[in-house]
Coordinates of C-alpha atoms in Angstrom, one line a residue:
Chain N
M277 CA -0.1 -0.1 0.1
S278 CA 1.4 3.5 -0.7
E279 CA 0.6 6.8 1.2
P280 CA -3.1 8.0 0.7
I281 CA -3.5 11.1 -1.5
A282 CA -6.5 13.3 -1.0
Y283 CA -9.6 12.8 -3.3
Y284 CA -11.7 15.4 -4.4
P285 CA -14.7 14.0 -6.0
G286 CA -16.6 17.0 -6.6
C287 CA -20.4 17.6 -7.1
A288 CA -21.2 15.9 -10.1
L289 CA -19.7 12.4 -9.0
E290 CA -22.2 12.5 -6.2
G291 CA -24.9 13.0 -9.0
T292 CA -25.1 12.0 -12.7
G293 CA -21.4 11.1 -12.3
H294 CA -22.1 8.4 -9.8
A295 CA -20.6 5.6 -11.9
Y296 CA -17.2 7.6 -12.1
D297 CA -16.8 8.1 -8.7
R298 CA -17.8 4.2 -7.9
S299 CA -15.2 3.0 -10.7
T300 CA -12.6 5.3 -9.7
R301 CA -12.6 4.2 -5.8
A302 CA -13.0 0.6 -7.3
V303 CA -10.1 0.9 -9.2
G304 CA -8.0 2.6 -6.6
A305 CA -8.8 -0.4 -4.3
A306 CA -8.0 -2.9 -6.7
L307 CA -4.6 -1.3 -7.5
G308 CA -3.9 -0.8 -3.8
L309 CA -3.9 3.4 -4.2
P310 CA -5.5 4.5 -1.2
L311 CA -7.8 7.8 -1.2
Q312 CA -8.8 10.1 1.4
E313 CA -11.7 12.2 0.7
L314 CA -11.3 16.0 1.3
K315 CA -13.2 16.8 4.6
D316 CA -16.1 19.3 3.7
W317 CA -15.2 20.0 0.5
N318 CA -17.1 22.6 -1.5
C319 CA -18.2 22.8 -5.1
C320 CA -15.4 24.2 -7.6
G321 CA -17.9 26.4 -9.3
A322 CA -17.6 24.4 -12.5
M323 CA -18.0 26.7 -15.4
E324 CA -20.6 28.8 -14.0
V325 CA -19.3 30.8 -10.9
K326 CA -16.6 32.2 -12.9
N327 CA -18.9 33.9 -15.1
I328 CA -20.2 35.9 -12.2
D329 CA -16.4 36.6 -11.0
P330 CA -13.4 34.7 -11.7
R331 CA -12.2 35.4 -8.5
L332 CA -15.0 33.8 -6.7
Q333 CA -13.8 30.7 -8.4
T334 CA -10.4 31.0 -7.4
F335 CA -11.7 31.4 -3.6
L336 CA -13.6 27.9 -3.8
S337 CA -10.7 26.1 -5.1
A338 CA -8.3 27.7 -2.7
R339 CA -10.6 26.6 0.0
N340 CA -10.5 22.9 -1.2
L341 CA -6.6 23.4 -1.4
R342 CA -6.2 24.6 1.9
I343 CA -8.2 21.7 3.3
A344 CA -6.1 19.4 1.5
A345 CA -3.0 21.0 3.0
E346 CA -4.3 21.2 6.4
M347 CA -5.1 17.1 6.2
G348 CA -1.5 16.9 5.5
H349 CA -1.6 15.8 2.1
H350 CA 0.7 17.1 -0.7
T351 CA -1.2 16.0 -3.5
V352 CA -5.0 16.2 -4.3
M353 CA -6.5 14.0 -7.0
A354 CA -9.8 14.9 -9.1
P355 CA -11.2 12.9 -11.6
C356 CA -13.5 15.4 -13.0
N357 CA -11.9 17.8 -15.5
G358 CA -13.9 20.8 -14.1
C359 CA -12.5 20.2 -10.5
Y360 CA -9.2 19.5 -11.7
H361 CA -9.1 22.6 -14.2
N362 CA -10.3 24.7 -11.5
L363 CA -7.9 23.8 -8.8
K364 CA -5.1 24.3 -11.6
K365 CA -6.5 27.7 -12.3
A366 CA -6.6 28.6 -8.7
E367 CA -3.0 27.6 -8.0
H368 CA -2.1 29.5 -11.4
D369 CA -3.9 32.8 -10.5
L370 CA -2.7 32.8 -6.8
T371 CA 0.9 32.4 -7.9
H372 CA 0.7 34.7 -11.0
D373 CA -2.0 37.3 -10.3
P374 CA -1.6 39.5 -7.3
D375 CA -5.3 40.9 -7.6
S376 CA -6.4 37.3 -7.1
R377 CA -4.4 36.6 -4.2
E378 CA -5.5 39.6 -2.3
T379 CA -9.0 39.1 -3.2
V380 CA -8.9 35.3 -1.8
A381 CA -6.8 36.1 1.4
R382 CA -9.7 38.8 2.0
L383 CA -12.5 36.2 1.5
A384 CA -10.8 33.8 3.2
D385 CA -10.3 36.3 5.9
K386 CA -14.0 37.4 6.2
S387 CA -15.0 33.6 6.2
G388 CA -12.9 33.1 9.2
E389 CA -10.7 30.6 7.6
A390 CA -7.1 30.4 6.8
A391 CA -5.8 31.5 3.3
Y392 CA -4.2 28.6 1.1
Q393 CA -0.5 29.1 0.6
P394 CA 0.2 28.6 -3.2
G395 CA 2.5 25.9 -3.9
S396 CA 1.7 23.7 -1.1
V397 CA -0.6 21.1 -2.7
R398 CA -0.3 19.6 -6.2
S399 CA -3.5 19.0 -7.8
I400 CA -3.5 15.9 -10.4
H401 CA -6.1 14.2 -12.6
A402 CA -7.3 10.7 -12.1
L403 CA -5.3 9.7 -15.3
E404 CA -2.2 11.3 -13.8
W405 CA -2.8 9.3 -10.5
I406 CA -3.0 6.0 -12.2
R407 CA -0.1 6.5 -14.6
E408 CA 2.1 8.1 -11.8
A409 CA 1.6 5.1 -9.3
L410 CA 2.2 2.5 -11.9
G411 CA 2.8 3.6 -15.2
A412 CA 1.6 1.5 -18.4
D413 CA 3.8 -1.3 -17.9
G414 CA 2.7 -1.6 -14.1
L415 CA -0.7 -1.6 -15.0
R416 CA -0.4 -4.1 -17.7
A417 CA 1.2 -6.5 -15.3
R418 CA -2.1 -6.0 -13.1
V419 CA -4.5 -6.8 -16.2
K420 CA -6.5 -10.0 -15.6
N421 CA -9.2 -9.5 -18.1
S422 CA -7.4 -8.0 -21.3
L423 CA -10.1 -5.6 -23.2
K424 CA -8.8 -7.8 -26.3
G425 CA -8.5 -5.1 -29.1
M426 CA -11.6 -3.2 -28.1
K427 CA -11.6 -0.2 -30.5
I428 CA -11.7 2.8 -28.3
A429 CA -11.7 6.5 -29.1
N430 CA -9.8 8.7 -26.3
Y431 CA -12.0 11.9 -25.5
Y432 CA -10.4 14.4 -23.1
G433 CA -12.5 17.3 -23.6
C434 CA -11.5 20.8 -23.1
M435 CA -10.6 21.4 -19.4
Y436 CA -8.1 18.7 -19.3
S437 CA -5.5 20.8 -21.3
R438 CA -6.6 24.1 -21.8
P439 CA -5.7 26.8 -21.6
R440 CA -1.9 25.5 -21.4
H441 CA -1.0 28.3 -19.0
I442 CA -2.3 26.5 -15.9
F443 CA -0.7 23.5 -16.8
P444 CA 3.1 24.1 -16.7
E445 CA 4.0 20.5 -16.0
K446 CA 2.6 19.7 -19.6
D447 CA 4.2 19.9 -22.9
K448 CA 7.8 19.2 -21.3
G449 CA 8.9 16.5 -24.0
P450 CA 8.8 13.0 -23.5
G451 CA 7.1 11.5 -20.7
S452 CA 5.0 14.5 -20.3
E453 CA 1.7 15.1 -21.1
S454 CA 1.0 17.0 -24.4
T455 CA -1.9 19.7 -24.1
S456 CA -2.8 19.6 -27.9
R457 CA -2.3 15.6 -28.2
P458 CA -2.9 14.4 -25.1
H459 CA -1.9 10.7 -24.5
F460 CA -2.2 9.7 -20.9
M461 CA -5.7 8.0 -21.4
D462 CA -4.5 6.3 -24.6
E463 CA -1.4 4.7 -22.5
L464 CA -3.5 3.6 -19.9
L465 CA -6.1 2.0 -21.9
A466 CA -3.6 0.4 -24.5
A467 CA -1.9 -1.3 -21.4
A468 CA -5.2 -2.5 -20.7
G469 CA -5.6 -4.2 -24.0
A470 CA -7.7 -1.5 -25.7
E471 CA -6.7 -0.8 -29.9
N472 CA -6.9 2.9 -29.6
M473 CA -8.3 4.6 -32.7
E474 CA -6.6 7.6 -34.3
Y475 CA -9.3 10.0 -33.1
P476 CA -8.7 13.6 -34.3
L477 CA -11.2 15.2 -32.1
K478 CA -9.5 14.1 -28.5
T479 CA -9.6 18.0 -27.5
A480 CA -12.8 19.0 -29.0
C481 CA -15.5 20.6 -27.3
C482 CA -19.0 18.9 -26.4
G483 CA -20.6 22.0 -25.3
G484 CA -21.0 20.9 -22.1
A485 CA -21.3 24.5 -20.3
H486 CA -24.6 25.3 -22.1
T487 CA -25.6 21.5 -22.3
L488 CA -29.2 22.8 -21.0
S489 CA -29.1 26.4 -22.0
D490 CA -28.1 26.2 -25.7
S491 CA -29.4 22.4 -26.1
D492 CA -29.0 22.6 -30.1
T493 CA -25.5 24.1 -30.2
S494 CA -24.3 21.0 -27.6
T495 CA -26.2 18.2 -29.6
R496 CA -24.4 19.7 -32.9
L497 CA -21.1 19.5 -31.5
V498 CA -21.9 16.2 -29.7
L499 CA -23.0 14.5 -32.7
N500 CA -19.8 15.7 -34.4
L501 CA -17.9 13.8 -31.8
L502 CA -19.9 10.6 -32.0
T503 CA -20.1 10.4 -35.8
A504 CA -16.3 11.2 -36.0
A505 CA -15.6 8.4 -33.7
E506 CA -17.6 6.0 -35.5
E507 CA -15.8 6.8 -38.7
C508 CA -12.4 6.4 -37.0
G509 CA -13.8 2.5 -36.4
A510 CA -14.3 3.1 -32.6
E511 CA -16.8 0.9 -30.7
V512 CA -16.4 3.0 -27.5
I513 CA -15.7 6.5 -26.8
A514 CA -13.6 6.7 -23.5
T515 CA -14.2 9.6 -21.2
E516 CA -12.5 11.3 -18.2
C517 CA -14.9 14.0 -17.3
P518 CA -18.4 13.7 -15.7
T519 CA -19.6 16.7 -17.5
C520 CA -18.5 15.6 -21.2
H521 CA -19.6 12.0 -20.2
S522 CA -23.2 12.9 -19.4
G523 CA -23.0 15.5 -22.2
L524 CA -22.4 13.1 -24.5
E525 CA -25.0 10.3 -23.3
M526 CA -27.9 12.9 -23.2
H527 CA -27.1 14.5 -26.8
Q528 CA -26.8 11.0 -28.3
A529 CA -30.2 10.3 -26.8
R530 CA -31.2 14.0 -28.1
A531 CA -29.8 13.7 -31.4
A532 CA -32.0 10.5 -32.1
R533 CA -34.9 12.1 -30.9
V534 CA -35.0 15.7 -31.8
F535 CA -32.6 15.2 -34.7
G536 CA -33.3 12.0 -36.3
K537 CA -29.6 11.1 -36.0
Q538 CA -28.8 7.8 -34.7
T539 CA -25.4 6.6 -33.4
R540 CA -24.6 3.7 -31.9
V541 CA -20.9 4.3 -30.2
K542 CA -20.7 3.5 -26.6
I543 CA -19.9 6.0 -23.9
L544 CA -17.9 4.7 -20.9
Y545 CA -15.6 6.3 -18.3
F546 CA -11.8 5.1 -18.7
T547 CA -12.0 4.2 -15.2
Q548 CA -15.2 1.7 -15.9
L549 CA -12.7 0.2 -18.5
L550 CA -9.8 0.0 -16.4
G551 CA -11.8 -1.7 -13.6
L552 CA -13.2 -4.3 -16.1
A553 CA -9.8 -5.0 -17.5
L554 CA -8.5 -5.3 -13.7
G555 CA -10.9 -8.2 -13.3
L556 CA -13.7 -6.2 -11.6
S557 CA -17.6 -6.8 -12.8
A558 CA -19.6 -4.4 -14.8
R559 CA -21.3 -3.9 -11.5
Q560 CA -18.8 -3.1 -9.1
V561 CA -17.6 -0.1 -11.8
G562 CA -21.2 1.1 -12.2
V563 CA -22.0 0.0 -15.9
A564 CA -25.9 0.0 -14.9
E565 CA -25.6 3.5 -13.4
N566 CA -24.6 5.2 -16.7
L567 CA -27.4 7.3 -18.6
S568 CA -26.5 5.1 -21.7
D569 CA -26.8 1.4 -21.9
S570 CA -23.4 -0.6 -22.6
R571 CA -24.5 -3.5 -21.0
D572 CA -25.1 -5.8 -23.7
F573 CA -22.3 -4.5 -25.9
L574 CA -19.9 -5.5 -22.7
R575 CA -21.5 -8.7 -22.1
A576 CA -21.0 -10.0 -25.7
R577 CA -17.4 -9.2 -25.3
G578 CA -17.3 -11.3 -22.1
F579 CA -17.6 -8.6 -19.6
R580 CA -20.1 -9.5 -16.9
Chain X
M21 CA -18.3 47.1 -63.4
T22 CA -19.1 44.5 -61.0
I23 CA -18.7 45.0 -57.2
H24 CA -16.0 42.4 -56.5
E25 CA -16.5 40.2 -53.1
K26 CA -20.3 41.4 -53.4
S27 CA -21.3 38.9 -50.6
L28 CA -19.0 40.8 -48.2
I29 CA -21.1 43.7 -48.5
R30 CA -24.6 43.7 -46.3
P31 CA -27.8 43.6 -48.7
E32 CA -28.8 47.0 -47.2
N33 CA -25.7 48.8 -48.2
L34 CA -26.0 47.8 -51.9
I35 CA -27.9 50.5 -53.8
Q36 CA -29.3 49.1 -57.5
H37 CA -30.9 51.2 -59.8
D38 CA -32.9 49.5 -62.7
K39 CA -32.3 52.8 -65.1
L40 CA -29.7 55.4 -63.9
V41 CA -28.7 58.3 -65.9
I42 CA -25.5 60.3 -64.7
D43 CA -24.5 63.6 -66.2
G44 CA -26.6 62.6 -69.3
V45 CA -24.8 59.4 -69.8
D46 CA -26.9 56.3 -69.5
V47 CA -25.1 53.8 -66.8
S48 CA -28.0 51.2 -66.7
G49 CA -26.8 47.7 -66.4
D50 CA -23.9 46.8 -64.5
W51 CA -22.7 50.2 -63.7
S52 CA -25.9 51.0 -61.7
T53 CA -25.0 49.3 -58.5
F54 CA -23.4 51.2 -55.9
I55 CA -22.2 50.4 -52.2
A56 CA -23.8 53.1 -49.9
P57 CA -21.6 55.6 -48.3
R58 CA -21.0 54.9 -44.6
V59 CA -20.1 57.6 -42.0
I60 CA -20.0 56.6 -38.4
T61 CA -20.5 59.2 -36.0
D62 CA -22.1 57.3 -32.9
Y63 CA -18.8 56.1 -31.4
N64 CA -18.9 55.0 -27.6
E65 CA -15.3 56.0 -26.6
A66 CA -15.7 54.6 -23.1
L67 CA -16.8 51.1 -24.7
E68 CA -13.4 49.6 -24.1
A69 CA -12.9 50.7 -20.9
E70 CA -16.6 49.7 -19.8
I71 CA -15.9 46.1 -20.8
A72 CA -12.7 46.0 -19.2
A73 CA -14.5 46.7 -16.1
M74 CA -16.3 43.5 -16.4
P75 CA -14.9 40.3 -15.1
G76 CA -12.9 38.6 -17.7
G77 CA -12.7 41.8 -19.9
Q78 CA -9.5 43.4 -18.0
H79 CA -7.3 42.4 -20.9
I80 CA -8.8 43.4 -24.1
H81 CA -6.5 46.3 -24.5
R82 CA -3.7 43.9 -25.6
C83 CA -5.3 42.5 -28.8
W84 CA -3.5 43.1 -32.1
Q85 CA -6.0 41.6 -34.2
C86 CA -4.1 38.6 -35.4
G87 CA -7.5 36.3 -35.7
S88 CA -6.4 33.6 -33.9
C89 CA -9.4 33.2 -31.5
T90 CA -11.8 33.2 -34.5
N91 CA -9.8 30.6 -36.5
A92 CA -10.0 28.4 -33.1
C93 CA -13.3 29.2 -31.8
T94 CA -15.8 26.0 -31.5
V95 CA -18.9 28.4 -32.1
N96 CA -17.7 30.1 -35.2
A97 CA -17.1 26.8 -36.8
L98 CA -21.0 26.5 -36.5
N99 CA -21.9 30.0 -37.1
P100 CA -19.7 32.4 -39.0
D101 CA -21.3 35.3 -37.3
F102 CA -19.8 34.5 -34.3
N103 CA -16.5 36.5 -34.4
P104 CA -14.5 37.3 -31.2
R105 CA -11.6 39.0 -33.2
Y106 CA -14.3 41.4 -35.0
W107 CA -16.1 42.1 -31.8
I108 CA -12.9 42.8 -29.8
Y109 CA -12.1 45.1 -32.9
L110 CA -15.5 46.9 -32.6
I111 CA -15.2 47.2 -28.8
R112 CA -11.7 48.6 -29.0
L113 CA -13.0 51.4 -31.5
G114 CA -15.9 52.0 -29.5
M115 CA -18.4 51.2 -32.4
E116 CA -21.4 50.1 -30.0
S117 CA -24.1 50.0 -32.7
E118 CA -22.3 47.7 -34.7
L119 CA -21.3 45.5 -32.0
L120 CA -25.2 45.6 -31.1
R121 CA -26.3 43.9 -34.6
D122 CA -24.6 40.5 -32.9
K123 CA -25.9 40.9 -29.4
D124 CA -28.2 37.7 -29.5
I125 CA -25.6 35.3 -30.2
I126 CA -22.6 36.7 -28.1
W127 CA -23.7 34.7 -25.0
Q128 CA -23.1 31.3 -27.0
C129 CA -19.5 31.3 -26.2
V130 CA -19.2 27.6 -24.8
S131 CA -16.1 28.3 -22.8
C132 CA -13.8 25.8 -24.6
N133 CA -10.7 28.3 -24.1
K134 CA -9.5 27.3 -27.6
C135 CA -9.0 31.2 -28.2
T136 CA -7.5 31.8 -24.7
N137 CA -5.3 29.1 -25.4
I138 CA -3.9 30.3 -28.9
C139 CA -4.0 33.9 -28.0
P140 CA -0.3 35.0 -28.3
R141 CA -1.3 38.5 -26.3
D142 CA -3.1 36.9 -23.5
V143 CA -6.0 38.8 -24.4
D144 CA -8.2 35.9 -22.7
P145 CA -10.9 36.1 -25.4
E146 CA -13.1 33.8 -23.4
G147 CA -13.2 36.2 -20.5
V148 CA -14.1 39.1 -23.2
M149 CA -16.8 37.2 -24.3
K150 CA -18.4 36.8 -20.8
A151 CA -17.5 40.2 -20.0
T152 CA -19.2 41.4 -23.3
A153 CA -22.3 39.2 -22.4
H154 CA -22.3 41.0 -18.9
W155 CA -22.2 44.2 -20.4
L156 CA -25.2 43.5 -22.8
E157 CA -27.5 42.6 -19.9
L158 CA -26.4 45.2 -17.6
K159 CA -27.1 48.0 -20.3
G160 CA -30.3 46.4 -21.1
H161 CA -29.3 45.3 -24.6
T162 CA -30.4 42.0 -24.1
P163 CA -32.8 40.1 -21.6
R164 CA -31.0 37.6 -19.4
S165 CA -29.7 34.9 -21.5
P166 CA -30.6 31.1 -20.7
A167 CA -26.8 30.5 -20.2
M168 CA -26.5 33.9 -17.6
T169 CA -29.5 32.5 -15.9
F170 CA -28.1 28.8 -15.5
D171 CA -24.7 30.6 -14.1
H172 CA -26.9 32.7 -11.6
E173 CA -28.9 29.5 -10.3
F174 CA -25.9 27.6 -10.1
S175 CA -23.6 30.0 -8.1
A176 CA -26.8 30.9 -5.9
Q177 CA -26.7 27.3 -5.0
V178 CA -23.2 27.1 -4.4
V179 CA -22.8 30.1 -2.2
A180 CA -26.1 28.9 -0.1
T181 CA -25.0 25.4 0.6
G182 CA -21.5 25.1 -0.8
R183 CA -22.4 22.3 -3.4
I184 CA -24.7 21.5 -6.2
E185 CA -27.5 19.1 -6.2
E186 CA -28.2 18.7 -10.1
G187 CA -31.7 17.5 -9.8
R188 CA -32.8 20.9 -8.1
L189 CA -30.4 22.9 -10.4
L190 CA -31.9 21.4 -13.2
Q191 CA -35.8 21.9 -11.9
R192 CA -35.2 25.5 -10.9
F193 CA -33.5 26.3 -14.2
F194 CA -36.2 24.6 -16.4
A195 CA -39.0 26.8 -14.4
R196 CA -36.7 29.8 -14.7
T197 CA -36.6 29.6 -18.7
G198 CA -40.2 28.3 -19.1
Q199 CA -39.3 24.7 -20.3
K200 CA -40.9 21.7 -19.6
L201 CA -38.9 19.1 -17.7
T202 CA -40.9 16.5 -19.5
Q203 CA -39.2 16.9 -22.9
D204 CA -39.5 13.7 -24.3
W205 CA -35.6 12.8 -25.2
L206 CA -35.2 13.4 -21.3
V207 CA -37.8 11.6 -20.1
G208 CA -36.7 8.5 -22.2
L209 CA -33.2 8.8 -21.0
I210 CA -34.1 8.8 -17.3
R211 CA -36.9 6.1 -17.6
G212 CA -34.3 3.8 -19.2
L213 CA -31.9 4.5 -16.0
I214 CA -34.5 3.9 -13.5
L215 CA -35.2 0.6 -15.0
R216 CA -31.6 -0.2 -14.8
L217 CA -30.6 1.0 -11.5
P218 CA -30.2 -1.0 -8.2
V219 CA -33.3 0.0 -6.1
G220 CA -30.6 0.8 -3.2
L221 CA -29.0 3.7 -5.3
L222 CA -32.2 4.9 -6.4
A223 CA -33.2 5.4 -2.9
R224 CA -30.0 7.3 -2.2
L225 CA -30.6 9.5 -5.3
G226 CA -33.9 10.3 -4.1
L227 CA -33.0 10.9 -0.5
A228 CA -30.2 13.4 -2.0
A229 CA -32.8 15.2 -3.9
L230 CA -34.9 15.3 -0.8
R231 CA -32.0 16.5 1.6
P232 CA -29.4 18.0 -0.7
P233 CA -25.9 17.7 0.3
R234 CA -24.5 20.9 2.4
T235 CA -20.9 21.7 3.0
R236 CA -20.5 21.9 6.7
R237 CA -19.1 24.9 8.2
W238 CA -20.0 27.2 5.3
D239 CA -21.6 30.4 6.8
G240 CA -18.4 32.1 6.7
A241 CA -17.7 31.5 3.3
Q242 CA -21.3 32.1 2.2
R243 CA -21.4 35.3 4.0
A244 CA -17.9 36.4 2.5
M245 CA -19.0 35.7 -1.0
N246 CA -22.5 37.4 -0.6
E247 CA -20.8 40.6 0.4
F248 CA -17.9 40.4 -2.3
I249 CA -20.8 39.8 -5.2
A250 CA -22.6 42.9 -3.5
E251 CA -19.7 44.9 -3.9
Q252 CA -18.6 43.6 -7.2
T253 CA -22.3 44.5 -8.9
T254 CA -22.3 48.0 -7.3
A255 CA -18.6 48.6 -8.7
Q256 CA -19.6 47.3 -12.0
R257 CA -22.9 49.4 -12.7
K258 CA -20.8 52.2 -11.3
A259 CA -18.1 51.6 -14.1
L260 CA -21.2 51.6 -16.7
G261 CA -22.6 54.8 -15.4
L262 CA -25.7 52.9 -14.3
P263 CA -27.6 53.8 -10.8
P264 CA -27.1 51.3 -8.0
E265 CA -29.3 48.2 -8.1
T266 CA -32.6 48.6 -6.4
A267 CA -33.4 45.9 -4.2
R268 CA -35.2 43.1 -6.0

């Protein structure tokens, strides 16, 4: 067992992204990577609070980082792209923007809490968590039930790599993640036995910010992602963000009902796919809890 | 002579005469099409400063019009009228009436950050889009957009409880924007899910909807954030020369 790291599930993983929470925890347990949930965490503000004022968002994430530090952690892991992005954005703004730093200090003081000291906690995504702890080779050695060449389009979305400014550790050459052509998920799923498709829309937008307020735009963007994946030969789109994931599922259904455009590609969290490869059951990784139904597809592939 | 790139001229600025005689010379036919002269006098010289006073707009002055933002833009690919480079240009020149032609689509920015990622001058065009949408609403040029309604509902819930409970957010948003919760694609999706879900989990989700999750020890943060929002709203209205907000 390695040292536990702080786990920040975020609001979506308590709701529509429940299967992502379940599969993340199950994969952690199967790999012997302990997680300790942040105490009294708050919402990161997602993509909404920043539109009221970006500094409020910085305050929200700084509060979570401060809690991680107080719990004695040096690393906090978030599986949600939105949460991860906001933690990184807060760290960046607190380090580079005096106005953000002063505002957050003032808000923390008013709320009767200590202010977060930038640089004391490192924020990582669930992809980095598994990759750092085991690497692709370490993961390959643990695979019990290979994905057996399952054809996968790896979809990373916007918030995992944009804007580049807030990810200073990326684009540092071999071994580091790329902001324009991310590959961490590809590497992990390849180790689990998947065949990764050359998918040009890895970092295209699903319209998640306006999934309900401008549904037609979101449906058009998602339909583009789905049809491109099918044309690349993918059977599954692997996701690593609950907003993207539920957006893809919802607008796949909406495209069929409202636009009359049917697509068959399955949508699964990368943690669900990893879990299945590690020998966990479909139930243990929450396949039935997804909005879309992938059960028959997985059963036909021998995953129960 | 034909006008080259006629498609780039707005129809209302094209003047076409069936028969035209100038100085006794009959120029009917191809020579009778003109581009209306344009004289712009209604500059709002404070426009750039006003946008810069809105959250996200503070770096607009850095723009040197390279167009990378529009080139990278997700929404532009769906609708060529969605043109961040052009709007930044208009704002910096103070051409308010020209900007207002596009007032009903500016809120559609999906915050994919492709523009902010690519911008060589760190203008933060994504922030400028949000700042401009704010400005349009504060000035009364547009009603509150569905996206801004969602932002406000979402933020109010975060400030009040520290967390988001999606069911309640959805319900309140649909009520605010006058949409039915029973749109058939949504119903189909949720019915399918309910049929698959284990009973225990269903009960838990139902309970979460009745007793929404809250962050403990949140009162202080709630108070601080509310004060900050009130203070910022006052400052923004002042920057736009608007009277203080009356109590709602």
